[in-house]
Amino acid sequence: MLFKEFKEFAFKGNLIDMAVGVIIGGAFGTVVKSLVDNVFMPPLGILSGRVNFTDKYVPLDGRWFPSLQKAREAGAPVLAYGQFLTDLLSFMILAFAVFLIAKKAIGSPRRHETEGTSQPPHRRRRDQTNSFSRALEITCG
């Protein structure tokens, strides 16, 4: 009985759609990180005087090390602002991409207000979630 209930829960369309979205989202995050690390940051480094942003840091105890890695190996407290800037750029690109996908899949809120749809709200949300999953599949392969 318990297994049957679990099977019904686990294989509902929305749960599977959500799982697919999470898996694709994880893979998409890897692609965005590579895009930032390997495509965006090198030209920014050249424009700023051949700076490797991920290695930029401020030693908090006054000791100087040739690299962030050496400072961390020595146990020195550091403010690793370069890695933070790289991660922030990755986040902004990922957030913008998700925004564009969601906007395409769900549409603008104003469009739904003017359509005067007759579907109840819970049905519209399920349709929107399924549309979002389909858009992720189309966009990410």
Coordinates of C-alpha atoms in Angstrom, one line a residue:
M1 CA 0.0 0.0 0.0
L2 CA 2.7 2.5 1.0
F3 CA 4.8 1.5 -2.1
K4 CA 1.8 2.1 -4.3
E5 CA 1.2 5.6 -2.8
F6 CA 4.9 6.4 -3.2
K7 CA 4.8 5.3 -6.9
E8 CA 1.8 7.5 -7.6
F9 CA 3.5 10.4 -6.0
A10 CA 6.9 9.9 -7.6
F11 CA 5.6 9.4 -11.1
K12 CA 3.2 12.3 -11.3
G13 CA 4.0 14.5 -14.3
N14 CA 4.8 17.6 -12.2
L15 CA 7.4 15.8 -10.1
I16 CA 9.1 14.3 -13.1
D17 CA 9.0 17.7 -14.8
M18 CA 10.6 19.3 -11.8
A19 CA 13.3 16.7 -11.6
V20 CA 14.1 17.2 -15.3
G21 CA 14.3 20.9 -14.6
V22 CA 16.6 20.5 -11.7
I23 CA 19.0 18.2 -13.7
I24 CA 19.0 20.5 -16.7
G25 CA 19.5 23.5 -14.4
G26 CA 22.6 21.9 -12.8
A27 CA 24.1 21.2 -16.2
F28 CA 23.2 24.7 -17.3
G29 CA 25.0 26.1 -14.3
T30 CA 28.1 24.3 -15.3
V31 CA 27.9 25.7 -18.8
V32 CA 27.5 29.2 -17.4
K33 CA 30.5 28.8 -15.1
S34 CA 32.6 27.7 -18.0
L35 CA 31.3 30.7 -20.1
V36 CA 32.3 33.1 -17.4
D37 CA 35.7 31.5 -16.5
N38 CA 36.8 30.8 -20.0
V39 CA 35.1 33.4 -22.2
F40 CA 34.3 36.5 -20.3
M41 CA 37.0 36.8 -17.6
P42 CA 40.1 36.4 -19.8
P43 CA 39.2 39.5 -22.0
L44 CA 38.3 41.4 -18.8
G45 CA 41.7 40.4 -17.4
I46 CA 43.5 41.7 -20.5
L47 CA 41.5 45.0 -20.5
S48 CA 42.5 45.5 -16.9
G49 CA 46.2 44.9 -17.4
R50 CA 46.4 41.1 -17.7
V51 CA 44.8 40.5 -14.3
N52 CA 43.6 37.0 -13.3
F53 CA 40.5 38.0 -11.3
T54 CA 40.2 34.7 -9.5
D55 CA 43.6 35.3 -7.9
K56 CA 42.8 38.8 -6.6
Y57 CA 42.7 39.0 -2.8
V58 CA 43.5 41.2 0.1
P59 CA 45.5 39.7 2.9
L60 CA 43.8 40.5 6.2
D61 CA 46.9 39.9 8.4
G62 CA 49.3 42.0 6.4
R63 CA 51.4 39.1 5.1
W64 CA 51.9 39.0 1.3
F65 CA 51.8 35.8 -0.8
P66 CA 52.4 35.4 -4.6
S67 CA 49.0 33.9 -5.1
L68 CA 45.7 33.3 -3.4
Q69 CA 46.4 29.6 -3.3
K70 CA 49.7 30.1 -1.5
A71 CA 48.0 32.4 1.0
R72 CA 45.3 29.8 1.7
E73 CA 47.9 27.0 2.0
A74 CA 49.7 29.1 4.6
G75 CA 46.4 29.5 6.5
A76 CA 46.4 33.3 6.1
P77 CA 43.1 35.1 6.4
V78 CA 42.2 36.6 3.0
L79 CA 39.4 38.5 1.4
A80 CA 39.1 36.8 -2.0
Y81 CA 37.2 39.5 -3.8
G82 CA 38.3 38.3 -7.3
Q83 CA 36.6 35.0 -6.9
F84 CA 33.6 36.7 -5.5
L85 CA 33.4 39.0 -8.6
T86 CA 33.7 35.9 -10.9
D87 CA 31.0 34.1 -9.0
L88 CA 28.8 37.2 -9.1
L89 CA 29.1 37.5 -12.8
S90 CA 28.2 33.8 -13.2
F91 CA 25.2 34.3 -11.0
M92 CA 24.0 37.3 -13.0
I93 CA 24.3 35.5 -16.3
L94 CA 22.5 32.4 -15.0
A95 CA 19.7 34.6 -13.4
F96 CA 19.3 36.5 -16.7
A97 CA 19.1 33.3 -18.7
V98 CA 16.5 31.8 -16.3
F99 CA 14.5 35.0 -16.5
L100 CA 14.5 34.8 -20.3
I101 CA 13.4 31.2 -20.3
A102 CA 10.7 31.8 -17.8
K103 CA 9.5 34.9 -19.6
K104 CA 9.3 32.8 -22.9
A105 CA 7.6 29.8 -21.2
I106 CA 5.1 31.6 -18.9
G107 CA 4.7 34.9 -20.8
S108 CA 4.2 38.3 -19.3
P109 CA 1.7 38.8 -16.4
R110 CA -0.1 41.5 -18.3
R111 CA -0.8 39.1 -21.2
H112 CA -2.6 36.7 -18.8
E113 CA -4.6 39.6 -17.2
T114 CA -5.9 40.7 -20.6
E115 CA -6.6 37.2 -21.9
G116 CA -9.3 36.7 -19.2
T117 CA -8.6 33.0 -19.0
S118 CA -11.3 30.7 -17.7
Q119 CA -8.9 28.2 -16.1
P120 CA -8.7 28.1 -12.3
P121 CA -5.4 29.5 -10.9
H122 CA -4.1 26.0 -9.8
R123 CA -4.6 24.7 -13.4
R124 CA -2.9 27.7 -14.9
R125 CA 0.2 27.2 -12.6
R126 CA 0.5 23.5 -13.7
D127 CA 0.3 24.5 -17.3
Q128 CA 2.9 27.2 -16.8
T129 CA 5.2 24.7 -15.0
N130 CA 4.9 22.2 -17.8
S131 CA 5.5 25.0 -20.3
F132 CA 8.6 26.0 -18.4
S133 CA 9.9 22.4 -18.4
R134 CA 9.3 22.2 -22.1
A135 CA 11.1 25.5 -22.7
L136 CA 14.1 24.2 -20.7
E137 CA 14.2 21.0 -22.7
I138 CA 14.0 22.9 -26.0
T139 CA 16.6 25.5 -24.9
C140 CA 19.1 23.2 -23.3
G141 CA 18.7 20.2 -25.6

